[in-house]
PDB file of C-alpha atoms in Angstrom:
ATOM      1  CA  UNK A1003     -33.559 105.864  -8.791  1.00  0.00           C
ATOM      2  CA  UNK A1004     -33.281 107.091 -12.172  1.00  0.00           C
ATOM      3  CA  UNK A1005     -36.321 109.143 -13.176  1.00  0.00           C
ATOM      4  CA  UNK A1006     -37.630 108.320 -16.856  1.00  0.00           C
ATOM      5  CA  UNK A1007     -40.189 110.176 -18.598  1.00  0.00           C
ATOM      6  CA  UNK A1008     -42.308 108.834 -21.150  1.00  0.00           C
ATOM      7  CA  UNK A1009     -45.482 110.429 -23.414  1.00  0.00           C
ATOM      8  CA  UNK A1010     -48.814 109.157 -21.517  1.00  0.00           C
ATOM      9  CA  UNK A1011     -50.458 107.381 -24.672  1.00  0.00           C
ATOM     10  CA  UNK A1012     -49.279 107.102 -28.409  1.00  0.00           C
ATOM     11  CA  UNK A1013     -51.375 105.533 -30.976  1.00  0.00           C
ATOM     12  CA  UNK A1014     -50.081 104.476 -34.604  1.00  0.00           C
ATOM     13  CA  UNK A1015     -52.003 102.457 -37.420  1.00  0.00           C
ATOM     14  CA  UNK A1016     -51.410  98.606 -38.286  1.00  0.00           C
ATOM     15  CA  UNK A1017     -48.417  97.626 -40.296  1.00  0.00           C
ATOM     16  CA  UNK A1018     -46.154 101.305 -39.660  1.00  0.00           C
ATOM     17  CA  UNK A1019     -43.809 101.493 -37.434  1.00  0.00           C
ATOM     18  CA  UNK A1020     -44.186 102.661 -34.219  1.00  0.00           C
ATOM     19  CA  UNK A1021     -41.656 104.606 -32.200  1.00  0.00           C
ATOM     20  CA  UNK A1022     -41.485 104.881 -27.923  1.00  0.00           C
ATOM     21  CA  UNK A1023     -39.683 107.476 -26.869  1.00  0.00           C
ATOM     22  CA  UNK A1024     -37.930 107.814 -22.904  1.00  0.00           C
ATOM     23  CA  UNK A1025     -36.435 110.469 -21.778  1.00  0.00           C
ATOM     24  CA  UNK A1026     -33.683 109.263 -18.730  1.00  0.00           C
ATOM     25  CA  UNK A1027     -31.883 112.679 -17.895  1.00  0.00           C
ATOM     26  CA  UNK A1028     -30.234 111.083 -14.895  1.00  0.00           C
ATOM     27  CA  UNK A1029     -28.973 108.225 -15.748  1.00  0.00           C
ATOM     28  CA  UNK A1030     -25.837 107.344 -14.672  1.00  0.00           C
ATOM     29  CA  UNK A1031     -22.852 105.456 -16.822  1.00  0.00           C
ATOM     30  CA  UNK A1032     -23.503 101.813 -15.715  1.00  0.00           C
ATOM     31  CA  UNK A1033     -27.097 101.989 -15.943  1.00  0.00           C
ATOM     32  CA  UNK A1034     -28.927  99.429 -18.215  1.00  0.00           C
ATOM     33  CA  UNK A1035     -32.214 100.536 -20.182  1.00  0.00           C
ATOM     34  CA  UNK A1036     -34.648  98.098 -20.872  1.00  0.00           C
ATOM     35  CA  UNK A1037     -37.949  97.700 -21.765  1.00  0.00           C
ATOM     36  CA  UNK A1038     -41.024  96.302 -21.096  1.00  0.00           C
ATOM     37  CA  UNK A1039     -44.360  96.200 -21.974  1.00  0.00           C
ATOM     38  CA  UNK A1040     -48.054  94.944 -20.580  1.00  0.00           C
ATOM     39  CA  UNK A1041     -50.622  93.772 -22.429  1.00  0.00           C
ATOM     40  CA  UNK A1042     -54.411  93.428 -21.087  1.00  0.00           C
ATOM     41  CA  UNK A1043     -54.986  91.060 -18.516  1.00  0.00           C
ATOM     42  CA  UNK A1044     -51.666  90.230 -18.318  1.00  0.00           C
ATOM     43  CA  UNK A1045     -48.164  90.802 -16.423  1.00  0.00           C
ATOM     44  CA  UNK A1046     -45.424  92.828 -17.748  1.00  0.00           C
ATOM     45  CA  UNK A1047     -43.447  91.455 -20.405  1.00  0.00           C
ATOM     46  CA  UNK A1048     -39.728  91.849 -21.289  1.00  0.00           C
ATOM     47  CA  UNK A1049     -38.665  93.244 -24.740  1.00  0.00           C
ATOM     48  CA  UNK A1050     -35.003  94.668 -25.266  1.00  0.00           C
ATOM     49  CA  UNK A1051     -32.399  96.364 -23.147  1.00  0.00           C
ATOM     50  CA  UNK A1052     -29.476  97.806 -23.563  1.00  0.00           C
ATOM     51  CA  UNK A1053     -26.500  99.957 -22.149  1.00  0.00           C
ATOM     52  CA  UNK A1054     -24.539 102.387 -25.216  1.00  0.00           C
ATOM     53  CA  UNK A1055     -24.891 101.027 -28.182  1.00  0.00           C
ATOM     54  CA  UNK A1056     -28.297 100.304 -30.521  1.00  0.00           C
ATOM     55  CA  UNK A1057     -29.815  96.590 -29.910  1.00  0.00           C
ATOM     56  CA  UNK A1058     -31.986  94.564 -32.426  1.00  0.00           C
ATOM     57  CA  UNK A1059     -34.368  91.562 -31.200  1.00  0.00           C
ATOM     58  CA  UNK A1060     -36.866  89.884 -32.859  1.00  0.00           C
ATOM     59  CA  UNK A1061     -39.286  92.136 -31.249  1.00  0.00           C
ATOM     60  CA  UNK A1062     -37.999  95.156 -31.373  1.00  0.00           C
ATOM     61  CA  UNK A1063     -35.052  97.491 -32.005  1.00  0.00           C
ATOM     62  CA  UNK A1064     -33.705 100.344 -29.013  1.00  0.00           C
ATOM     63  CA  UNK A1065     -32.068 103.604 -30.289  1.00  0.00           C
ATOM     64  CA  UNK A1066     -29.949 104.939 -27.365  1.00  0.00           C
ATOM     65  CA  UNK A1067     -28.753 108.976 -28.167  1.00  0.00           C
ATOM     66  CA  UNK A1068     -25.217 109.270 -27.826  1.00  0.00           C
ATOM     67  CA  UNK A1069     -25.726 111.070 -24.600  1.00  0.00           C
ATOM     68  CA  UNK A1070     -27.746 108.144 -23.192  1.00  0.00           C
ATOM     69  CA  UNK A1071     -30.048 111.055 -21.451  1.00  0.00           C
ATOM     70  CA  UNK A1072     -32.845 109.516 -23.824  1.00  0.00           C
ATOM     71  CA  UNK A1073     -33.942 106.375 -26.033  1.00  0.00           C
ATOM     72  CA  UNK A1074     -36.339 104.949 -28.579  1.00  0.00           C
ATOM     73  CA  UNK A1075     -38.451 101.759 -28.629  1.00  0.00           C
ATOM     74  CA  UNK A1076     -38.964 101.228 -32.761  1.00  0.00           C
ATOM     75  CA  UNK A1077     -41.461  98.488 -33.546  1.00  0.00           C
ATOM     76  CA  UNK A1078     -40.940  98.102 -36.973  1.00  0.00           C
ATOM     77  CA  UNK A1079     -44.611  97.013 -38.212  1.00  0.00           C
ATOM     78  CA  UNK A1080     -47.147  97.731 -35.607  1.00  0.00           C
ATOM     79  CA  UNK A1081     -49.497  94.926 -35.427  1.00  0.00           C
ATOM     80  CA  UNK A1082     -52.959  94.653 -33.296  1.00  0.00           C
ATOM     81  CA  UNK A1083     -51.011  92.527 -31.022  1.00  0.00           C
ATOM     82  CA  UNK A1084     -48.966  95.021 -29.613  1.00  0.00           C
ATOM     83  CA  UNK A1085     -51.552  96.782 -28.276  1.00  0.00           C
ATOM     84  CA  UNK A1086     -49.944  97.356 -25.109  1.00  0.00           C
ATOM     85  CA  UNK A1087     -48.304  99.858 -22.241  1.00  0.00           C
ATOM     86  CA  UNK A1088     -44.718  99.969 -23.033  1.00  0.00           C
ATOM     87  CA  UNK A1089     -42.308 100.542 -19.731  1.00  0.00           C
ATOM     88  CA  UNK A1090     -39.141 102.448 -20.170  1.00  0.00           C
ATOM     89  CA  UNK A1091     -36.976 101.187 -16.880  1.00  0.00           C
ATOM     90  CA  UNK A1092     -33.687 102.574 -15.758  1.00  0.00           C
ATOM     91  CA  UNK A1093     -31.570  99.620 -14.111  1.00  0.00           C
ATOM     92  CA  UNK A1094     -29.192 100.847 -11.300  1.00  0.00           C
ATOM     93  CA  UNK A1095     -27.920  97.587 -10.344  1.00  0.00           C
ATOM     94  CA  UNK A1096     -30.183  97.873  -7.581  1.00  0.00           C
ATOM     95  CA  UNK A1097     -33.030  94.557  -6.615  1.00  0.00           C
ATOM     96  CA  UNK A1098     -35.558  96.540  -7.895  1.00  0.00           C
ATOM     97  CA  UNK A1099     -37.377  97.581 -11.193  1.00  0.00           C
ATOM     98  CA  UNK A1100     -38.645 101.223 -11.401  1.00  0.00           C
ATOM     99  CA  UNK A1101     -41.728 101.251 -13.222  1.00  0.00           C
ATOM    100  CA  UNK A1102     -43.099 104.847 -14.485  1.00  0.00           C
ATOM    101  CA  UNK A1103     -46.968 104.930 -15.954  1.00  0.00           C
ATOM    102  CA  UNK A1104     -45.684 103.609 -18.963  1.00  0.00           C
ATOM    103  CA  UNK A1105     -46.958 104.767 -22.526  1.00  0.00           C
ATOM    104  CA  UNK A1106     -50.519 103.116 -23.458  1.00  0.00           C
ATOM    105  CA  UNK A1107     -50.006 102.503 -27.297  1.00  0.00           C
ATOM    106  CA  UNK A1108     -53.072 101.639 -29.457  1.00  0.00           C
ATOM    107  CA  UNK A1109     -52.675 100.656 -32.682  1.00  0.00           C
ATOM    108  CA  UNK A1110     -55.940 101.151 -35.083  1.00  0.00           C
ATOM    109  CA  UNK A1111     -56.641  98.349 -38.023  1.00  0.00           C
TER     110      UNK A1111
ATOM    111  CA  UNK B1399     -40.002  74.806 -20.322  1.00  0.00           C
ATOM    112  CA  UNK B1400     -42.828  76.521 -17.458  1.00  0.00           C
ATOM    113  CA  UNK B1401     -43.187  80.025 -16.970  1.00  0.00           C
ATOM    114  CA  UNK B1402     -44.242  82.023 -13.970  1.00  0.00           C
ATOM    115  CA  UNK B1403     -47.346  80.625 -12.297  1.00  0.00           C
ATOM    116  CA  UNK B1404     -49.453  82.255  -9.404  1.00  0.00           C
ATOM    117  CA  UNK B1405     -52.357  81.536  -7.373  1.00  0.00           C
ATOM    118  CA  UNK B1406     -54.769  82.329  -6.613  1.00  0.00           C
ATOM    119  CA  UNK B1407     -55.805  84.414  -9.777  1.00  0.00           C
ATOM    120  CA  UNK B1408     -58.497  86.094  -7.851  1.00  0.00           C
ATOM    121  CA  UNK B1409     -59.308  86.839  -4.383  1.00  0.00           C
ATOM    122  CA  UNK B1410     -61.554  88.615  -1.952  1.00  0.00           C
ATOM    123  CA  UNK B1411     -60.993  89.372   1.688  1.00  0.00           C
ATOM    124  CA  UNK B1412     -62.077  91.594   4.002  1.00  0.00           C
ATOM    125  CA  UNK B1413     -60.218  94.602   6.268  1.00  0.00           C
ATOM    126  CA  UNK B1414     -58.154  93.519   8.470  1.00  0.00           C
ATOM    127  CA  UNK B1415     -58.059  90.031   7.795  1.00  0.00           C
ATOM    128  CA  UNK B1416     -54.791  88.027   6.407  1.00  0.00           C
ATOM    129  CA  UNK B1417     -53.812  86.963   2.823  1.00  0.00           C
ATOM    130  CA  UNK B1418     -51.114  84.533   1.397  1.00  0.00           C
ATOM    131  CA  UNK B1419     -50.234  84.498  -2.159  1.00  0.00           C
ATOM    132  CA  UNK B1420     -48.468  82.103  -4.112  1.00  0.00           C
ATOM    133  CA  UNK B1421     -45.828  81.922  -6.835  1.00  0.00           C
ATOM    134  CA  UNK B1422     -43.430  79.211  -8.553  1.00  0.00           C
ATOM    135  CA  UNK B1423     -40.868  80.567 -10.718  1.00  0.00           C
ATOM    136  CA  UNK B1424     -39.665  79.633 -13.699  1.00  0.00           C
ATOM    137  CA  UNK B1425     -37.658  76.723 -14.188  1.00  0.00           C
ATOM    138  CA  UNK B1426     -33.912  77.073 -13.274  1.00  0.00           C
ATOM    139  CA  UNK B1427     -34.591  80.409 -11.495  1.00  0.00           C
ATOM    140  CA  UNK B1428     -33.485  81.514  -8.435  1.00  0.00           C
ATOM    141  CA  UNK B1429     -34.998  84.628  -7.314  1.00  0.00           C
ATOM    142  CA  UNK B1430     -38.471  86.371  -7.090  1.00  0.00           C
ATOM    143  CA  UNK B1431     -39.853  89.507  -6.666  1.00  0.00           C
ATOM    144  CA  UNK B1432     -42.723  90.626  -5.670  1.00  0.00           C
ATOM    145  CA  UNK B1433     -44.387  93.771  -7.062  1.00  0.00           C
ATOM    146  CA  UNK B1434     -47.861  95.440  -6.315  1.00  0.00           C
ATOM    147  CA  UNK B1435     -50.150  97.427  -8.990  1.00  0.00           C
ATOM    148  CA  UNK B1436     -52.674  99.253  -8.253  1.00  0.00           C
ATOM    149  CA  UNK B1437     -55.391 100.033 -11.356  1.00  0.00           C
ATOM    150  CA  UNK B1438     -54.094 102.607 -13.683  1.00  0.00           C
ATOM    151  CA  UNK B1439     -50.420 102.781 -11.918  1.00  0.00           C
ATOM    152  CA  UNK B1440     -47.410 100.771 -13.031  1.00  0.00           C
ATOM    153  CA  UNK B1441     -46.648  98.178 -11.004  1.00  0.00           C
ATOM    154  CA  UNK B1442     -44.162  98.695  -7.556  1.00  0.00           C
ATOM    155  CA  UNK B1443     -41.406  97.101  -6.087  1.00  0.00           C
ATOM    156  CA  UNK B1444     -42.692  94.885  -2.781  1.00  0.00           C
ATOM    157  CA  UNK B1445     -39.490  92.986  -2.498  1.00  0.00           C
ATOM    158  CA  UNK B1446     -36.988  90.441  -3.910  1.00  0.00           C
ATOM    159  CA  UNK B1447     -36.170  86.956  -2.438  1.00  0.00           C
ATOM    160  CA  UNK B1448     -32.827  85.187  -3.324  1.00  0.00           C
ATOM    161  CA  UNK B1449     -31.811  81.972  -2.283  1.00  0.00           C
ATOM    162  CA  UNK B1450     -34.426  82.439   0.091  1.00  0.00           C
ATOM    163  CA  UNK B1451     -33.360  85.208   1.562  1.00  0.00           C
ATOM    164  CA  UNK B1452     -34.836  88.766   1.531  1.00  0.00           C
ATOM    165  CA  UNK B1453     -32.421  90.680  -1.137  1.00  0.00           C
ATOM    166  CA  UNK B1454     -33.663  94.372  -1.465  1.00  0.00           C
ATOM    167  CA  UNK B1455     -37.531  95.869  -0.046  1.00  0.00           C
ATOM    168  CA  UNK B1456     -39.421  98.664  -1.559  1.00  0.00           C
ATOM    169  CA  UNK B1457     -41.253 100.973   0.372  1.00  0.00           C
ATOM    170  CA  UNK B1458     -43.684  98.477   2.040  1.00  0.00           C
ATOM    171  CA  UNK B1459     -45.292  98.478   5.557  1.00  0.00           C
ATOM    172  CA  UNK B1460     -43.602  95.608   7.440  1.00  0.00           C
ATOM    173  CA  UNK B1461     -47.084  93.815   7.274  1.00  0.00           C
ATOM    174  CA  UNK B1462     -45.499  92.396   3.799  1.00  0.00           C
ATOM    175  CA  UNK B1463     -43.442  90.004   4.232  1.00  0.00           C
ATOM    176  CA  UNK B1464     -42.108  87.378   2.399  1.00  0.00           C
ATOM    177  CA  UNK B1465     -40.840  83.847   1.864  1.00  0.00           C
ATOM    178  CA  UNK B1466     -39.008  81.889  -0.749  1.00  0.00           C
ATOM    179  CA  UNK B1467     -38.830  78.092  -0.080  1.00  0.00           C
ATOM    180  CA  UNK B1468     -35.613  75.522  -1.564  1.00  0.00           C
ATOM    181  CA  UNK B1469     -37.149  74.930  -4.841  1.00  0.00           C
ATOM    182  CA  UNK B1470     -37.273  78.423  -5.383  1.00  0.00           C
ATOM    183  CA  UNK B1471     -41.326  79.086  -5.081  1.00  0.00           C
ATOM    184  CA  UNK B1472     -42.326  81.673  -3.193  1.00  0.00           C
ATOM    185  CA  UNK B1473     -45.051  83.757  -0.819  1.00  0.00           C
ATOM    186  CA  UNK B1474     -46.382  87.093  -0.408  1.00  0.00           C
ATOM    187  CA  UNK B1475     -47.958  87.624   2.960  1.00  0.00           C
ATOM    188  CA  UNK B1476     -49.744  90.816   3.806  1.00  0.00           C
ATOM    189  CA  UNK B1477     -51.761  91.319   7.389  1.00  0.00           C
ATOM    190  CA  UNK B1478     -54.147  92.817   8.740  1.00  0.00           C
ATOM    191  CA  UNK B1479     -55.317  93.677   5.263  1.00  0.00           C
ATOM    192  CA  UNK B1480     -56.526  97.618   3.667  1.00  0.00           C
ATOM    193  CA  UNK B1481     -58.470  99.121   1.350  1.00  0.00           C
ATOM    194  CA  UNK B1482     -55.698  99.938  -0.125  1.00  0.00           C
ATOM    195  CA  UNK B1483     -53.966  96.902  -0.501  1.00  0.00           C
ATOM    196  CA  UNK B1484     -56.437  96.284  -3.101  1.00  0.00           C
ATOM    197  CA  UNK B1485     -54.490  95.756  -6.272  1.00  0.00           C
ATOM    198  CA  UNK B1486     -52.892  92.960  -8.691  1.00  0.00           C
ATOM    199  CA  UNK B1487     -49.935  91.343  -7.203  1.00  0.00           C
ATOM    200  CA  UNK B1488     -47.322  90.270  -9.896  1.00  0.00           C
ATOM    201  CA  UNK B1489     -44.047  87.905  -9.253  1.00  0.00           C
ATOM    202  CA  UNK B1490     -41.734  87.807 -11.290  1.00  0.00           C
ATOM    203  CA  UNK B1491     -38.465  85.379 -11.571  1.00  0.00           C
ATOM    204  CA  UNK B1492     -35.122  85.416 -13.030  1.00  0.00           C
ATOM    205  CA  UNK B1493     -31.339  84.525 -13.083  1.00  0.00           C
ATOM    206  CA  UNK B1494     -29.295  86.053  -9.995  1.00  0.00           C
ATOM    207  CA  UNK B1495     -30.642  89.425  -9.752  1.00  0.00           C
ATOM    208  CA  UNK B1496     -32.365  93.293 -11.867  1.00  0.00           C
ATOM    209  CA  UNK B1497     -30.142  92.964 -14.509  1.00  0.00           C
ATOM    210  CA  UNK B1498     -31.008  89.629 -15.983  1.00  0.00           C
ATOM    211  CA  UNK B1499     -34.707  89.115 -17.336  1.00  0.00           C
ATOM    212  CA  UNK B1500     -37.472  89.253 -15.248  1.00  0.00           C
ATOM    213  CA  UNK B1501     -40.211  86.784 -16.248  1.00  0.00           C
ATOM    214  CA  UNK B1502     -43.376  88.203 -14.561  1.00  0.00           C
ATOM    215  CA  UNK B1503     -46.740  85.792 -14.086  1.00  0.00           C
ATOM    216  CA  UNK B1504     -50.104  86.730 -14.905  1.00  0.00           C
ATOM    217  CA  UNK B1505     -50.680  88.171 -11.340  1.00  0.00           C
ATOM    218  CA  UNK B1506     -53.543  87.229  -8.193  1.00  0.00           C
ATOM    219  CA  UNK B1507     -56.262  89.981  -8.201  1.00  0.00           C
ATOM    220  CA  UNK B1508     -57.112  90.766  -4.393  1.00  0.00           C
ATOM    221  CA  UNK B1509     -60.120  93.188  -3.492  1.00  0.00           C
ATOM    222  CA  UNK B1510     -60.267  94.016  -0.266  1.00  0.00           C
ATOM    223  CA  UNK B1511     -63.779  95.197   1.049  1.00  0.00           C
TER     224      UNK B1511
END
């Protein structure tokens, strides 16, 4: 399994945007990135993958380095809402998702 | 459109004693997986069920085990229950397999005493 490496907690003020970074030294050149994230009380939630190039959703955007050893989860105007640990998961085309500990975001009013 | 259900949402049981937990995927899914999480970890692979067959296992005792019925829904079994199996269970469904989207319910709380 592809190790990833992520900063244990991040916080960030409402409104600003917020970057995730993952560190994924080992991935390999078929291997998907996405992203996930868990909010209180509640299972994990999907947010944006992607393999080479940068991705856009309506919830986020994913910066993947040229090298694909590393990538960035940008949330463009933190709001209270996303209050939340944010998974960076390495997808080998195996059944399984990897989860790490995740970084626990808080975002102050 | 309903999402990922599961029940029960909370549960208590004692060691050694049997548990079955319940899922029902989203609509128009067709497989489910099974993760555990214990408090302040992220969650881990139990296993994956596919057109109700077993499709990939994480590193689980064989007291785990699994079932996914013809419309899809699914249970976790676990016996002769541990201390450490205390922990939130989470399903989650999708389309075909880890590379499509997995949809993950709000998860069965079991404390085991």
């Amino acid at each position: 399994d592809a190790k990833t490496t992520q900063p244990n907690s991040m916080e960030s003020n409402e409104e600003e945007p917020v970057h995730l970074p993952c560190n994924h030294s080992t991935i390999s050149g078929t291997d998907y990135i996405h992203w996930y994230r868990q909010l209180p009380s509640q299972g994990p939630e999907y947010v944006i993958h992607g393999l080479t190039s940068n991705v856009n959703n309506r919830m986020a955007s994913l910066a993947i380095a040229e090298d694909r050893k590393s990538s960035t989860l940008i949330l463009h105007r933190a709001t209270l809402r996303d209050a939340a640990v944010y998974y960076c998961i390495v997808i080998q085309g195996a059944q399984k998702l990897v989860f790490g500990q995740g970084t626990r975001l808080t975002i102050n009013p | 459109e309903t999402g990922v259900t599961q029940s029960p949402t909370h549960l208590i049981k004692t060691r050694g004693q049997q548990v079955t937990l319940r899922c029902s995927s989203q609509s128009g899914h067709n497989t489910v997986s099974w993760y555990q999480q214990a408090l302040g970890q992220g969650p881990q692979f139990i296993f994956q069920y596919y057109r109700e067959e077993e499709n990939g296992r994480g590193n689980f005792p064989p007291r785990f085990s699994g079932l996914q019925f013809p419309n899809y829904s699914s249970e976790l079994n676990v016996n002769a229950l541990e201390l450490d199996d205390s922990a939130l269970y989470l399903c989650a469904s999708s389309l075909v397999g880890f590379q499509e989207t997995q949809y993950f319910g709000p998860g069965t709380r079991l404390l085991v005493l």
